[in-house]
Coordinates of N, CA and C in Angstrom, one line a residue:
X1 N 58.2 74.6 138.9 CA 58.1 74.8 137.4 C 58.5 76.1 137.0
X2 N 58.5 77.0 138.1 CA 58.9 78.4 137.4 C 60.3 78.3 137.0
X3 N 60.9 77.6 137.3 CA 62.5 77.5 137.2 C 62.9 77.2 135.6
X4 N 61.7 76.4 134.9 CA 62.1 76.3 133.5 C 61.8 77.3 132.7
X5 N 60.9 78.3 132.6 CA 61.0 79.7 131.4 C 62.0 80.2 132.2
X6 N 62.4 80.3 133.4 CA 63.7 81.4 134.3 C 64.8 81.2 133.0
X7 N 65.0 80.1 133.7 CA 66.2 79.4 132.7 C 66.1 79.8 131.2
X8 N 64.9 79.3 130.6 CA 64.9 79.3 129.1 C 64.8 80.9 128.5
X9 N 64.3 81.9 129.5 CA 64.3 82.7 129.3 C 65.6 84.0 129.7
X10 N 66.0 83.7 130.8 CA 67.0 84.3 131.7 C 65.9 85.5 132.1
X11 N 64.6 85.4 132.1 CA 64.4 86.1 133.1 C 63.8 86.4 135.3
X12 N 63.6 87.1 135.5 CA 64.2 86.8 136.9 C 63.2 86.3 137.3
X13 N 63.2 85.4 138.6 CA 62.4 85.1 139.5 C 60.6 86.0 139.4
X14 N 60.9 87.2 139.9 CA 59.6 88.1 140.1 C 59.4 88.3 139.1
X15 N 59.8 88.5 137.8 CA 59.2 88.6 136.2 C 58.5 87.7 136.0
X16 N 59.1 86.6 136.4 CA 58.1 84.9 135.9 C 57.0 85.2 136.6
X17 N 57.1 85.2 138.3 CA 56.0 84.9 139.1 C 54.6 85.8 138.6
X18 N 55.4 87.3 138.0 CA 54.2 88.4 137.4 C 53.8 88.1 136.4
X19 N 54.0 87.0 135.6 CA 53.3 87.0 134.2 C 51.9 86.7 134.7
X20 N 51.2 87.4 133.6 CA 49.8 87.1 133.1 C 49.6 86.4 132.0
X21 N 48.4 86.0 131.9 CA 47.7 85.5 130.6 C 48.1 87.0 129.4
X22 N 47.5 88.1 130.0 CA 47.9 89.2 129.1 C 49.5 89.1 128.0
X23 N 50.2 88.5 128.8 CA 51.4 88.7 129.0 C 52.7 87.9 127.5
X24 N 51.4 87.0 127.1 CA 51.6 85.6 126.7 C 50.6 85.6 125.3
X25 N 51.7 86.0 124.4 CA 50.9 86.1 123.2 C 51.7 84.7 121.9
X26 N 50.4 83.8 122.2 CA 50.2 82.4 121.4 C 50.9 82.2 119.8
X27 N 50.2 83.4 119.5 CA 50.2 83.6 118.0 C 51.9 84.2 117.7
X28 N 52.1 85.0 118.7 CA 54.0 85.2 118.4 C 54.5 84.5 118.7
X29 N 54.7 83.4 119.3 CA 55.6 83.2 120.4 C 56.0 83.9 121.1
X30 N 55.7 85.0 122.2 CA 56.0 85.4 122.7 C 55.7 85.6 124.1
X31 N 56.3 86.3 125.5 CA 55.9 86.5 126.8 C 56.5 88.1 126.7
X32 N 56.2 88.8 127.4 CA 56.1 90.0 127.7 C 56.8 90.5 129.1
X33 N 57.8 90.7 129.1 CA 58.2 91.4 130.6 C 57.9 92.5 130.7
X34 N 57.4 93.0 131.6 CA 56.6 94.4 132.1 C 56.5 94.6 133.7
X35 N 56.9 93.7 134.0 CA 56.3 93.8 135.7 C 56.9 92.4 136.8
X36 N 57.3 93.2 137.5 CA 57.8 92.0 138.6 C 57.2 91.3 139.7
X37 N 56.8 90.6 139.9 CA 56.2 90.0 141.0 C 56.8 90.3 142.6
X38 N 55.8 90.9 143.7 CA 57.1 91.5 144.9 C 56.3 90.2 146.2
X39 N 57.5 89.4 146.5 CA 56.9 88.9 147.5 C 56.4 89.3 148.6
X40 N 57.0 90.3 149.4 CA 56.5 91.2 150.2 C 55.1 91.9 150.6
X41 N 54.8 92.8 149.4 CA 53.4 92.8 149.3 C 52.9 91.8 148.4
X42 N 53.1 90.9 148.3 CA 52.3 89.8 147.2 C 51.3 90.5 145.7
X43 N 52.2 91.4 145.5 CA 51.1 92.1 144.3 C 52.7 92.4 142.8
X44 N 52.3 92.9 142.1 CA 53.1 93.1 141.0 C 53.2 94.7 140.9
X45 N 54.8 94.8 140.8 CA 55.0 95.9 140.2 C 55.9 96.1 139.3
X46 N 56.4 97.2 139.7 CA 57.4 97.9 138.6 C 58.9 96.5 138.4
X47 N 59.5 96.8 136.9 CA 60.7 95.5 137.0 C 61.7 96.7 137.7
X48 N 62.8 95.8 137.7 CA 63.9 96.6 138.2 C 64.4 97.7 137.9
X49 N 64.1 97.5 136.4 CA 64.8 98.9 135.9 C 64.3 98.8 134.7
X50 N 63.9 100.1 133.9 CA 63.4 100.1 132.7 C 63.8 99.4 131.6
X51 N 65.1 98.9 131.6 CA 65.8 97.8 130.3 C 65.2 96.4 130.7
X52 N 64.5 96.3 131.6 CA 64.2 94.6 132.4 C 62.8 94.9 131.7
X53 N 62.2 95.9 130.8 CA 61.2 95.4 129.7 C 61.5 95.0 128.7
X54 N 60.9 94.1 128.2 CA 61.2 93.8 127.1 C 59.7 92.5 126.5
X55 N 60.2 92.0 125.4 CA 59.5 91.6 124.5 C 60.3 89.6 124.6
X56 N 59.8 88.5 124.9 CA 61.1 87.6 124.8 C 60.0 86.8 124.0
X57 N 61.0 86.1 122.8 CA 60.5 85.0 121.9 C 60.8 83.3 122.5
X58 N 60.0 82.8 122.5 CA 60.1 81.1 123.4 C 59.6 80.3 122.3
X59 N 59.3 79.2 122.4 CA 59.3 78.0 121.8 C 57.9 77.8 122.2
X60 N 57.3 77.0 121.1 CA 55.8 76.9 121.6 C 55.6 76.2 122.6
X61 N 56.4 75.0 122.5 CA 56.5 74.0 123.7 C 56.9 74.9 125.3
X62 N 57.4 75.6 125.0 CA 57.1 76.6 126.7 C 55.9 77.2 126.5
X63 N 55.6 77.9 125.7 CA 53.9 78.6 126.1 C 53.2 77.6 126.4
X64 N 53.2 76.4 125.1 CA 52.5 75.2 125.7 C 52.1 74.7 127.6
X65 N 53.7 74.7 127.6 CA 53.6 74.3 129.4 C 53.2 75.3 130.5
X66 N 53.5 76.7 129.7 CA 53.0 77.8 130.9 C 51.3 77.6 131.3
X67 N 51.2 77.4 130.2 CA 50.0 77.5 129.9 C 48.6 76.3 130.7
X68 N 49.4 75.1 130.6 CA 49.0 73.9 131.0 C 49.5 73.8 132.4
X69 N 50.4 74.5 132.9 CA 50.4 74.9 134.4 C 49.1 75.8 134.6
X70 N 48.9 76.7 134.2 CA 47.5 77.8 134.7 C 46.3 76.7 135.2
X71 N 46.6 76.9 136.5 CA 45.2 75.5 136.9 C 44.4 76.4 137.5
X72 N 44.3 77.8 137.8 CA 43.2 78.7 138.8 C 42.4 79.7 138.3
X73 N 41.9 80.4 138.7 CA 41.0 81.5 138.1 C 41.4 82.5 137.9
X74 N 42.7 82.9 138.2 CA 43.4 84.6 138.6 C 44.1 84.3 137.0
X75 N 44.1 85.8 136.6 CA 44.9 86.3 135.5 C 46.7 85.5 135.5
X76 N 47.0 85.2 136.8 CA 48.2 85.0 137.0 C 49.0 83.2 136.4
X77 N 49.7 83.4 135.7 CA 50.3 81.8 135.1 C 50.3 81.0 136.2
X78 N 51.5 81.4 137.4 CA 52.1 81.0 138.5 C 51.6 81.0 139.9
X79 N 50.3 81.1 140.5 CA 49.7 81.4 141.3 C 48.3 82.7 140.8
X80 N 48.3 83.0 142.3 CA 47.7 84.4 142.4 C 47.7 85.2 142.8
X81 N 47.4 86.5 142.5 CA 47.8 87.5 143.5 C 47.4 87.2 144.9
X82 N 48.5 87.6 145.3 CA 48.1 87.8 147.4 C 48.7 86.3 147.6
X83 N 48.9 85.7 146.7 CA 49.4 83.5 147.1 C 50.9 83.7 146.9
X84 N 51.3 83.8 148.6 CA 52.7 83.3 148.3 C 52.8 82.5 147.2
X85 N 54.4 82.6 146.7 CA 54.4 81.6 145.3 C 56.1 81.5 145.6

């Protein structure tokens, strides 16, 4: 399922995997890129480069679904920290 905000968004892989609930503001439509997901250490960091922040506007029907994916306890949409994803 990560593959459909990637797309809708064009943002990357480890951006998606790092979103938070924080991240995902209802009332704008909006998601927040701020941080990349690193498979390696399984934690989030820095994006690639300072222009890979930004602000992206979506359709409610994607927050909708991000949202209705979040089935766990962790701040994380896509998994959890330390959970391969």
């Amino acid at each position: 399922y990560m593959i459909i905000p990637s797309l809708l968004t064009g943002a990357r892989y480890g951006q998606i995997a790092g979103l938070q609930l924080s991240d995902i503001d209802s009332e704008a439509n909006t998601i927040r890129i701020n941080k990349s997901y690193n498979q390696k250490t399984k934690t989030n960091g820095p994006t690639k480069n300072l222009q890979s922040i930004r602000t992206i506007i979506v359709t409610p029907t994607l927050l909708k679904l991000m949202l209705e994916l979040k089935q766990n306890c962790s701040n994380f949409i896509f998994g959890s920290e330390g959970l391969k994803i």
